[in-house]
């Protein structure tokens, strides 16, 4: 007996604690008890219309609890009306209020959780993920992503700053460590289409690239580095497309060819009138002369060619034949649609 009482006491204590926070199992238990007790009382009172059909009884309970009360079902005996007045109606409204309160709290907490960066977007597929936050640069990067018209419909920002300024429509994930696998999972990296890494230092950026590659072997990763050697290691070990600061080169170009730096900057952003896009040659090999001729008839200006991953960039004049799998870089006011790109290749074949 001494064993049963302490256990029963613990059960009551646990039930009371869960009742205070309206745990789901407690609400469900109360609903089941309420329905069973109500059905039993109405059955004893002879309310056959309410108790012989389970669906009818549940319908009566739901319309009563929600205060809709269509009136097509109601107690017909004095005992039934007394049970409904003293127990059934008050308990139904109380339980419905509790359930509505729990739902409201859950929704509000969920919205607040996502707004605070504690949301989980691991179920998102095809997202564009930005790892790292810079007050003066991240917003511009997002603008360029959207202007680039490359299906960046879902953009997720992973930042260690809870007060990060997030543009409308961008999902936000807060994490103390950007390279933590759990944080990257919450930011939808596992099923992402592309990942941009721009952390505060090269070491952190390098670690983030390795962690992203560990979670997603196929995703395209682009990362910014200050140091060329670190960028080379990231490219070698994590298959990252690295971007290294060209500030010194731009400075020389600006001195030797006034205005060149402005041209370089304009070509690098999608928010100007024209910028650099790319397309992959599919199907069969095509003649470079034919390709250039076809492009001249459009608003597309080819500027460079890459024959494959790791291959050097070639500028005009291109090789006589462009092999399938090569990437053509071109300048245009907008990215070519797949149909437009296929038409150019077909016209060049």
mmCIF file of C-alpha atoms in Angstrom:
data_model
loop_
_atom_site.group_PDB
_atom_site.id
_atom_site.type_symbol
_atom_site.label_atom_id
_atom_site.label_comp_id
_atom_site.label_asym_id
_atom_site.label_seq_id
_atom_site.Cartn_x
_atom_site.Cartn_y
_atom_site.Cartn_z
ATOM 1 C CA UNK A 1 0.000 0.000 0.000
ATOM 2 C CA UNK A 2 2.911 2.290 0.804
ATOM 3 C CA UNK A 3 4.133 1.742 -2.787
ATOM 4 C CA UNK A 4 0.827 2.588 -4.487
ATOM 5 C CA UNK A 5 0.103 5.852 -2.681
ATOM 6 C CA UNK A 6 3.388 7.652 -3.611
ATOM 7 C CA UNK A 7 2.944 6.600 -7.247
ATOM 8 C CA UNK A 8 -0.663 7.807 -7.282
ATOM 9 C CA UNK A 9 0.510 11.065 -5.704
ATOM 10 C CA UNK A 10 3.136 11.522 -8.417
ATOM 11 C CA UNK A 11 0.518 10.879 -11.096
ATOM 12 C CA UNK A 12 -1.773 13.532 -9.633
ATOM 13 C CA UNK A 13 1.133 15.970 -9.378
ATOM 14 C CA UNK A 14 2.122 15.333 -12.998
ATOM 15 C CA UNK A 15 -1.494 15.702 -14.129
ATOM 16 C CA UNK A 16 -1.820 18.984 -12.240
ATOM 17 C CA UNK A 17 1.419 20.355 -13.745
ATOM 18 C CA UNK A 18 0.349 19.398 -17.268
ATOM 19 C CA UNK A 19 -3.114 20.826 -16.646
ATOM 20 C CA UNK A 20 -1.618 24.211 -15.766
ATOM 21 C CA UNK A 21 0.118 24.435 -19.147
ATOM 22 C CA UNK A 22 -2.767 22.791 -21.020
ATOM 23 C CA UNK A 23 -0.826 19.861 -22.432
ATOM 24 C CA UNK A 24 -2.536 18.285 -25.447
ATOM 25 C CA UNK A 25 -2.929 14.895 -23.769
ATOM 26 C CA UNK A 26 -4.697 16.507 -20.818
ATOM 27 C CA UNK A 27 -7.161 18.302 -23.103
ATOM 28 C CA UNK A 28 -7.847 15.097 -25.036
ATOM 29 C CA UNK A 29 -8.345 13.178 -21.774
ATOM 30 C CA UNK A 30 -10.819 15.791 -20.555
ATOM 31 C CA UNK A 31 -12.716 15.678 -23.851
ATOM 32 C CA UNK A 32 -12.976 11.870 -23.745
ATOM 33 C CA UNK A 33 -14.096 11.854 -20.107
ATOM 34 C CA UNK A 34 -16.635 14.582 -20.810
ATOM 35 C CA UNK A 35 -18.120 12.718 -23.771
ATOM 36 C CA UNK A 36 -18.258 9.363 -21.950
ATOM 37 C CA UNK A 37 -19.864 10.834 -18.829
ATOM 38 C CA UNK A 38 -22.342 12.897 -20.871
ATOM 39 C CA UNK A 39 -23.325 9.914 -23.007
ATOM 40 C CA UNK A 40 -23.859 7.788 -19.895
ATOM 41 C CA UNK A 41 -26.010 10.400 -18.167
ATOM 42 C CA UNK A 42 -28.144 11.014 -21.252
ATOM 43 C CA UNK A 43 -28.573 7.263 -21.702
ATOM 44 C CA UNK A 44 -29.771 6.911 -18.117
ATOM 45 C CA UNK A 45 -32.173 9.805 -18.696
ATOM 46 C CA UNK A 46 -33.701 7.975 -21.688
ATOM 47 C CA UNK A 47 -32.439 10.363 -24.368
ATOM 48 C CA UNK A 48 -32.423 7.713 -27.102
ATOM 49 C CA UNK A 49 -32.254 10.247 -29.944
ATOM 50 C CA UNK A 50 -28.929 11.501 -28.571
ATOM 51 C CA UNK A 51 -27.290 8.248 -27.474
ATOM 52 C CA UNK A 52 -28.252 5.553 -29.999
ATOM 53 C CA UNK A 53 -26.320 7.195 -32.845
ATOM 54 C CA UNK A 54 -22.683 8.028 -32.064
ATOM 55 C CA UNK A 55 -22.398 10.483 -34.973
ATOM 56 C CA UNK A 56 -25.542 12.302 -33.834
ATOM 57 C CA UNK A 57 -24.192 12.520 -30.282
ATOM 58 C CA UNK A 58 -20.824 13.891 -31.417
ATOM 59 C CA UNK A 59 -22.614 16.369 -33.692
ATOM 60 C CA UNK A 60 -24.776 17.515 -30.767
ATOM 61 C CA UNK A 61 -21.701 17.896 -28.561
ATOM 62 C CA UNK A 62 -19.773 19.869 -31.211
ATOM 63 C CA UNK A 63 -22.615 22.301 -32.002
ATOM 64 C CA UNK A 64 -23.193 22.821 -28.299
ATOM 65 C CA UNK A 65 -19.513 23.334 -27.457
ATOM 66 C CA UNK A 66 -19.027 25.839 -30.287
ATOM 67 C CA UNK A 67 -22.203 27.701 -29.171
ATOM 68 C CA UNK A 68 -23.623 27.317 -32.702
ATOM 69 C CA UNK A 69 -26.603 25.320 -31.462
ATOM 70 C CA UNK A 70 -28.601 24.552 -34.597
ATOM 71 C CA UNK A 71 -31.465 23.204 -32.493
ATOM 72 C CA UNK A 72 -32.138 20.128 -34.617
ATOM 73 C CA UNK A 73 -31.029 17.945 -31.685
ATOM 74 C CA UNK A 74 -31.900 18.630 -28.054
ATOM 75 C CA UNK A 75 -32.911 16.751 -24.868
ATOM 76 C CA UNK A 76 -36.580 15.737 -24.839
ATOM 77 C CA UNK A 77 -36.982 14.585 -21.223
ATOM 78 C CA UNK A 78 -36.960 16.631 -18.022
ATOM 79 C CA UNK A 79 -34.009 14.630 -16.711
ATOM 80 C CA UNK A 80 -32.131 15.171 -19.964
ATOM 81 C CA UNK A 81 -32.767 18.923 -19.920
ATOM 82 C CA UNK A 82 -31.574 19.066 -16.297
ATOM 83 C CA UNK A 83 -28.368 17.173 -17.174
ATOM 84 C CA UNK A 84 -27.792 19.484 -20.138
ATOM 85 C CA UNK A 85 -28.339 22.631 -18.049
ATOM 86 C CA UNK A 86 -26.266 21.605 -15.037
ATOM 87 C CA UNK A 87 -23.433 19.636 -16.637
ATOM 88 C CA UNK A 88 -23.422 19.244 -20.420
ATOM 89 C CA UNK A 89 -23.723 22.879 -21.581
ATOM 90 C CA UNK A 90 -21.307 24.469 -19.036
ATOM 91 C CA UNK A 91 -18.699 21.726 -19.507
ATOM 92 C CA UNK A 92 -18.957 21.899 -23.314
ATOM 93 C CA UNK A 93 -18.394 25.668 -23.391
ATOM 94 C CA UNK A 94 -15.538 25.372 -20.883
ATOM 95 C CA UNK A 95 -13.722 22.657 -22.824
ATOM 96 C CA UNK A 96 -14.252 24.481 -26.123
ATOM 97 C CA UNK A 97 -12.803 27.656 -24.584
ATOM 98 C CA UNK A 98 -9.795 25.715 -23.308
ATOM 99 C CA UNK A 99 -9.181 24.164 -26.734
ATOM 100 C CA UNK A 100 -9.546 27.524 -28.481
ATOM 101 C CA UNK A 101 -7.170 29.112 -25.990
ATOM 102 C CA UNK A 102 -4.596 26.356 -26.539
ATOM 103 C CA UNK A 103 -4.858 26.733 -30.315
ATOM 104 C CA UNK A 104 -4.468 30.500 -30.099
ATOM 105 C CA UNK A 105 -1.425 30.242 -27.827
ATOM 106 C CA UNK A 106 0.166 27.630 -30.099
ATOM 107 C CA UNK A 107 -0.324 29.762 -33.217
ATOM 108 C CA UNK A 108 0.925 32.944 -31.536
ATOM 109 C CA UNK A 109 3.969 31.149 -30.090
ATOM 110 C CA UNK A 110 4.708 29.626 -33.494
ATOM 111 C CA UNK A 111 4.588 32.999 -35.217
ATOM 112 C CA UNK A 112 6.676 34.614 -32.501
ATOM 113 C CA UNK A 113 9.150 31.737 -32.624
ATOM 114 C CA UNK A 114 9.653 32.197 -36.364
ATOM 115 C CA UNK A 115 9.897 35.970 -35.987
ATOM 116 C CA UNK A 116 12.562 35.534 -33.303
ATOM 117 C CA UNK A 117 14.559 33.240 -35.564
ATOM 118 C CA UNK A 118 13.780 30.053 -33.666
ATOM 119 C CA UNK A 119 11.705 28.529 -36.453
ATOM 120 C CA UNK A 120 12.558 25.282 -38.221
ATOM 121 C CA UNK A 121 12.484 25.275 -42.027
ATOM 122 C CA UNK A 122 14.160 21.904 -42.541
ATOM 123 C CA UNK A 123 11.171 20.749 -44.585
ATOM 124 C CA UNK A 124 11.655 23.457 -47.219
ATOM 125 C CA UNK A 125 12.984 22.274 -50.572
ATOM 126 C CA UNK A 126 14.838 24.263 -53.214
ATOM 127 C CA UNK A 127 15.558 27.216 -50.932
ATOM 128 C CA UNK A 128 18.328 29.762 -51.351
ATOM 129 C CA UNK A 129 20.189 29.987 -48.042
ATOM 130 C CA UNK A 130 22.342 32.909 -46.928
ATOM 131 C CA UNK A 131 24.757 32.044 -44.118
ATOM 132 C CA UNK A 132 26.021 35.133 -42.308
ATOM 133 C CA UNK A 133 24.722 38.670 -41.944
ATOM 134 C CA UNK A 134 26.194 42.067 -42.776
ATOM 135 C CA UNK A 135 24.040 45.127 -41.998
ATOM 136 C CA UNK A 136 25.219 47.035 -45.067
ATOM 137 C CA UNK A 137 25.474 44.159 -47.560
ATOM 138 C CA UNK A 138 23.011 41.356 -46.865
ATOM 139 C CA UNK A 139 19.922 43.311 -47.870
ATOM 140 C CA UNK A 140 21.575 44.275 -51.163
ATOM 141 C CA UNK A 141 22.531 40.627 -51.742
ATOM 142 C CA UNK A 142 18.895 39.612 -51.293
ATOM 143 C CA UNK A 143 17.789 42.309 -53.731
ATOM 144 C CA UNK A 144 20.277 40.985 -56.289
ATOM 145 C CA UNK A 145 19.081 37.412 -55.742
ATOM 146 C CA UNK A 146 15.484 38.379 -56.432
ATOM 147 C CA UNK A 147 16.444 40.535 -59.423
ATOM 148 C CA UNK A 148 18.533 37.661 -60.819
ATOM 149 C CA UNK A 149 15.343 35.752 -61.696
ATOM 150 C CA UNK A 150 16.837 32.354 -60.897
ATOM 151 C CA UNK A 151 13.871 30.831 -59.012
ATOM 152 C CA UNK A 152 14.960 32.263 -55.673
ATOM 153 C CA UNK A 153 11.398 32.122 -54.378
ATOM 154 C CA UNK A 154 12.307 30.884 -50.901
ATOM 155 C CA UNK A 155 15.191 32.733 -49.254
ATOM 156 C CA UNK A 156 16.416 31.792 -45.779
ATOM 157 C CA UNK A 157 18.834 33.943 -43.788
ATOM 158 C CA UNK A 158 20.940 32.277 -41.062
ATOM 159 C CA UNK A 159 22.430 34.846 -38.702
ATOM 160 C CA UNK A 160 23.935 34.997 -35.233
ATOM 161 C CA UNK A 161 22.332 38.411 -34.659
ATOM 162 C CA UNK A 162 18.777 38.272 -33.333
ATOM 163 C CA UNK A 163 18.184 41.869 -34.421
ATOM 164 C CA UNK A 164 19.098 41.209 -38.067
ATOM 165 C CA UNK A 165 17.079 43.335 -40.460
ATOM 166 C CA UNK A 166 15.199 40.837 -42.607
ATOM 167 C CA UNK A 167 13.397 42.019 -45.766
ATOM 168 C CA UNK A 168 9.748 41.032 -46.214
ATOM 169 C CA UNK A 169 9.296 37.497 -47.465
ATOM 170 C CA UNK A 170 12.697 36.277 -46.237
ATOM 171 C CA UNK A 171 12.715 33.520 -43.599
ATOM 172 C CA UNK A 172 15.004 34.104 -40.621
ATOM 173 C CA UNK A 173 16.924 31.611 -38.492
ATOM 174 C CA UNK A 174 18.923 32.726 -35.463
ATOM 175 C CA UNK A 175 21.881 30.644 -34.269
ATOM 176 C CA UNK A 176 24.836 31.310 -32.024
ATOM 177 C CA UNK A 177 27.096 29.201 -34.288
ATOM 178 C CA UNK A 178 26.683 29.449 -38.031
ATOM 179 C CA UNK A 179 28.568 26.203 -38.705
ATOM 180 C CA UNK A 180 26.490 24.090 -36.300
ATOM 181 C CA UNK A 181 24.808 21.273 -38.230
ATOM 182 C CA UNK A 182 21.518 21.658 -36.359
ATOM 183 C CA UNK A 183 21.377 25.360 -37.192
ATOM 184 C CA UNK A 184 22.088 24.678 -40.857
ATOM 185 C CA UNK A 185 19.377 22.020 -40.910
ATOM 186 C CA UNK A 186 16.860 24.491 -39.484
ATOM 187 C CA UNK A 187 17.861 26.875 -42.276
ATOM 188 C CA UNK A 188 16.830 24.298 -44.928
ATOM 189 C CA UNK A 189 20.389 23.570 -46.097
ATOM 190 C CA UNK A 190 19.810 19.823 -46.520
ATOM 191 C CA UNK A 191 17.375 20.366 -49.394
ATOM 192 C CA UNK A 192 18.608 23.761 -50.596
ATOM 193 C CA UNK A 193 19.170 24.689 -54.240
ATOM 194 C CA UNK A 194 22.047 27.068 -53.513
ATOM 195 C CA UNK A 195 23.921 28.362 -50.475
ATOM 196 C CA UNK A 196 25.749 31.684 -50.131
ATOM 197 C CA UNK A 197 28.272 31.902 -47.289
ATOM 198 C CA UNK A 198 29.501 35.306 -46.171
ATOM 199 C CA UNK A 199 30.580 35.045 -42.531
ATOM 200 C CA UNK A 200 32.615 37.573 -40.567
ATOM 201 C CA UNK A 201 35.963 35.836 -41.085
ATOM 202 C CA UNK A 202 37.579 33.411 -43.489
ATOM 203 C CA UNK A 203 37.940 30.720 -40.816
ATOM 204 C CA UNK A 204 34.258 30.738 -39.998
ATOM 205 C CA UNK A 205 33.344 30.871 -43.675
ATOM 206 C CA UNK A 206 35.566 27.854 -44.362
ATOM 207 C CA UNK A 207 33.986 25.850 -41.506
ATOM 208 C CA UNK A 208 30.495 26.777 -42.714
ATOM 209 C CA UNK A 209 31.328 25.541 -46.211
ATOM 210 C CA UNK A 210 32.522 22.179 -44.852
ATOM 211 C CA UNK A 211 29.401 21.842 -42.691
ATOM 212 C CA UNK A 212 27.087 22.709 -45.591
ATOM 213 C CA UNK A 213 28.818 20.149 -47.802
ATOM 214 C CA UNK A 214 28.466 17.541 -45.064
ATOM 215 C CA UNK A 215 24.690 18.060 -45.042
ATOM 216 C CA UNK A 216 24.194 18.428 -48.780
ATOM 217 C CA UNK A 217 26.594 16.786 -51.211
ATOM 218 C CA UNK A 218 25.036 18.284 -54.334
ATOM 219 C CA UNK A 219 24.124 21.858 -53.435
ATOM 220 C CA UNK A 220 25.937 24.700 -55.194
ATOM 221 C CA UNK A 221 27.915 26.704 -52.621
ATOM 222 C CA UNK A 222 29.256 30.190 -53.256
ATOM 223 C CA UNK A 223 31.403 31.767 -50.557
ATOM 224 C CA UNK A 224 33.289 35.023 -50.069
ATOM 225 C CA UNK A 225 36.891 35.013 -48.785
ATOM 226 C CA UNK A 226 39.498 37.674 -48.196
ATOM 227 C CA UNK A 227 42.421 35.259 -48.372
ATOM 228 C CA UNK A 228 43.118 33.485 -51.666
ATOM 229 C CA UNK A 229 44.786 30.458 -50.049
ATOM 230 C CA UNK A 230 41.799 29.817 -47.774
ATOM 231 C CA UNK A 231 39.508 30.203 -50.771
ATOM 232 C CA UNK A 232 41.592 27.642 -52.678
ATOM 233 C CA UNK A 233 41.298 25.154 -49.809
ATOM 234 C CA UNK A 234 37.535 25.643 -49.649
ATOM 235 C CA UNK A 235 37.309 24.990 -53.362
ATOM 236 C CA UNK A 236 39.492 21.900 -53.084
ATOM 237 C CA UNK A 237 37.933 20.279 -49.997
ATOM 238 C CA UNK A 238 34.302 21.409 -50.178
ATOM 239 C CA UNK A 239 33.805 22.031 -53.920
ATOM 240 C CA UNK A 240 32.927 25.673 -53.275
ATOM 241 C CA UNK A 241 32.732 28.391 -55.894
ATOM 242 C CA UNK A 242 34.805 31.037 -54.176
ATOM 243 C CA UNK A 243 34.739 34.781 -54.569
ATOM 244 C CA UNK A 244 37.872 36.633 -53.462
ATOM 245 C CA UNK A 245 38.104 40.354 -52.960
ATOM 246 C CA UNK A 246 39.330 42.131 -56.118
ATOM 247 C CA UNK A 247 39.601 45.526 -54.487
ATOM 248 C CA UNK A 248 43.295 45.884 -55.390
ATOM 249 C CA UNK A 249 42.664 44.883 -59.011
ATOM 250 C CA UNK A 250 39.710 47.277 -59.218
ATOM 251 C CA UNK A 251 41.890 50.046 -57.801
ATOM 252 C CA UNK A 252 44.508 49.508 -60.504
ATOM 253 C CA UNK A 253 41.856 49.368 -63.238
ATOM 254 C CA UNK A 254 40.306 52.596 -61.935
ATOM 255 C CA UNK A 255 43.695 54.313 -62.087
ATOM 256 C CA UNK A 256 44.709 53.032 -65.526
ATOM 257 C CA UNK A 257 41.260 53.031 -67.155
ATOM 258 C CA UNK A 258 39.028 55.669 -65.533
ATOM 259 C CA UNK A 259 35.476 54.366 -65.156
ATOM 260 C CA UNK A 260 36.433 50.683 -65.347
ATOM 261 C CA UNK A 261 35.587 50.102 -61.687
ATOM 262 C CA UNK A 262 32.053 51.387 -62.279
ATOM 263 C CA UNK A 263 31.639 48.977 -65.195
ATOM 264 C CA UNK A 264 32.869 46.053 -63.080
ATOM 265 C CA UNK A 265 30.466 46.940 -60.293
ATOM 266 C CA UNK A 266 27.550 47.338 -62.706
ATOM 267 C CA UNK A 267 28.178 43.939 -64.265
ATOM 268 C CA UNK A 268 28.218 42.298 -60.851
ATOM 269 C CA UNK A 269 24.740 43.365 -59.720
ATOM 270 C CA UNK A 270 21.334 42.342 -61.016
ATOM 271 C CA UNK A 271 19.674 45.580 -59.955
ATOM 272 C CA UNK A 272 21.243 47.579 -62.799
ATOM 273 C CA UNK A 273 19.947 47.654 -66.390
ATOM 274 C CA UNK A 274 22.084 44.649 -67.430
ATOM 275 C CA UNK A 275 24.262 42.089 -65.730
ATOM 276 C CA UNK A 276 26.053 38.756 -66.215
ATOM 277 C CA UNK A 277 24.011 35.571 -66.507
ATOM 278 C CA UNK A 278 24.931 32.046 -67.583
ATOM 279 C CA UNK A 279 23.520 29.159 -69.567
ATOM 280 C CA UNK A 280 24.692 25.593 -70.070
ATOM 281 C CA UNK A 281 25.002 24.217 -73.607
ATOM 282 C CA UNK A 282 22.843 21.097 -73.920
ATOM 283 C CA UNK A 283 22.318 18.470 -76.585
ATOM 284 C CA UNK A 284 25.054 18.485 -79.182
ATOM 285 C CA UNK A 285 28.124 20.582 -79.949
ATOM 286 C CA UNK A 286 27.444 23.918 -81.647
ATOM 287 C CA UNK A 287 29.490 26.276 -83.770
ATOM 288 C CA UNK A 288 30.771 29.300 -81.860
ATOM 289 C CA UNK A 289 30.388 31.524 -84.947
ATOM 290 C CA UNK A 290 26.775 30.415 -85.342
ATOM 291 C CA UNK A 291 26.149 30.989 -81.645
ATOM 292 C CA UNK A 292 27.595 34.495 -81.769
ATOM 293 C CA UNK A 293 25.583 35.231 -84.894
ATOM 294 C CA UNK A 294 22.355 34.099 -83.261
ATOM 295 C CA UNK A 295 23.091 36.136 -80.132
ATOM 296 C CA UNK A 296 23.670 39.279 -82.224
ATOM 297 C CA UNK A 297 20.048 39.068 -83.353
ATOM 298 C CA UNK A 298 18.932 39.286 -79.739
ATOM 299 C CA UNK A 299 19.775 41.497 -76.774
ATOM 300 C CA UNK A 300 22.293 38.904 -75.531
ATOM 301 C CA UNK A 301 26.027 39.654 -75.555
ATOM 302 C CA UNK A 302 28.299 36.594 -74.974
ATOM 303 C CA UNK A 303 31.437 37.520 -73.053
ATOM 304 C CA UNK A 304 33.028 34.319 -71.707
ATOM 305 C CA UNK A 305 32.969 30.541 -71.912
ATOM 306 C CA UNK A 306 33.894 27.710 -69.546
ATOM 307 C CA UNK A 307 34.177 24.180 -70.877
ATOM 308 C CA UNK A 308 33.565 22.559 -67.484
ATOM 309 C CA UNK A 309 34.152 22.652 -63.735
ATOM 310 C CA UNK A 310 37.634 23.921 -62.971
ATOM 311 C CA UNK A 311 38.312 24.806 -66.610
ATOM 312 C CA UNK A 312 39.822 28.244 -67.324
ATOM 313 C CA UNK A 313 37.536 31.027 -68.499
ATOM 314 C CA UNK A 314 37.851 31.800 -72.212
ATOM 315 C CA UNK A 315 36.917 35.123 -73.726
ATOM 316 C CA UNK A 316 36.039 35.949 -77.316
ATOM 317 C CA UNK A 317 37.215 34.583 -79.704
ATOM 318 C CA UNK A 318 35.788 31.243 -78.557
ATOM 319 C CA UNK A 319 36.930 27.833 -79.846
ATOM 320 C CA UNK A 320 35.424 26.883 -83.197
ATOM 321 C CA UNK A 321 33.197 24.271 -81.558
ATOM 322 C CA UNK A 322 31.472 24.596 -78.187
ATOM 323 C CA UNK A 323 30.977 21.217 -76.541
ATOM 324 C CA UNK A 324 27.873 20.174 -74.558
ATOM 325 C CA UNK A 325 28.206 20.934 -70.858
ATOM 326 C CA UNK A 326 30.059 24.188 -71.479
ATOM 327 C CA UNK A 327 28.790 27.275 -69.694
ATOM 328 C CA UNK A 328 28.269 30.470 -71.642
ATOM 329 C CA UNK A 329 28.355 33.731 -69.729
ATOM 330 C CA UNK A 330 26.425 36.564 -71.299
ATOM 331 C CA UNK A 331 25.301 40.107 -70.564
ATOM 332 C CA UNK A 332 21.592 40.851 -70.843
ATOM 333 C CA UNK A 333 18.896 42.985 -69.254
ATOM 334 C CA UNK A 334 17.192 39.854 -67.908
ATOM 335 C CA UNK A 335 17.954 36.168 -67.582
ATOM 336 C CA UNK A 336 16.949 34.158 -70.633
ATOM 337 C CA UNK A 337 14.065 31.794 -70.057
ATOM 338 C CA UNK A 338 14.677 28.121 -70.745
ATOM 339 C CA UNK A 339 12.636 28.428 -73.938
ATOM 340 C CA UNK A 340 14.672 31.460 -75.134
ATOM 341 C CA UNK A 341 17.964 29.730 -74.330
ATOM 342 C CA UNK A 342 16.897 26.575 -76.175
ATOM 343 C CA UNK A 343 15.906 28.688 -79.203
ATOM 344 C CA UNK A 344 19.356 30.310 -79.306
ATOM 345 C CA UNK A 345 21.069 26.920 -79.153
ATOM 346 C CA UNK A 346 18.755 25.490 -81.811
ATOM 347 C CA UNK A 347 19.420 28.451 -84.089
ATOM 348 C CA UNK A 348 23.151 27.933 -83.634
ATOM 349 C CA UNK A 349 23.130 24.194 -84.351
#
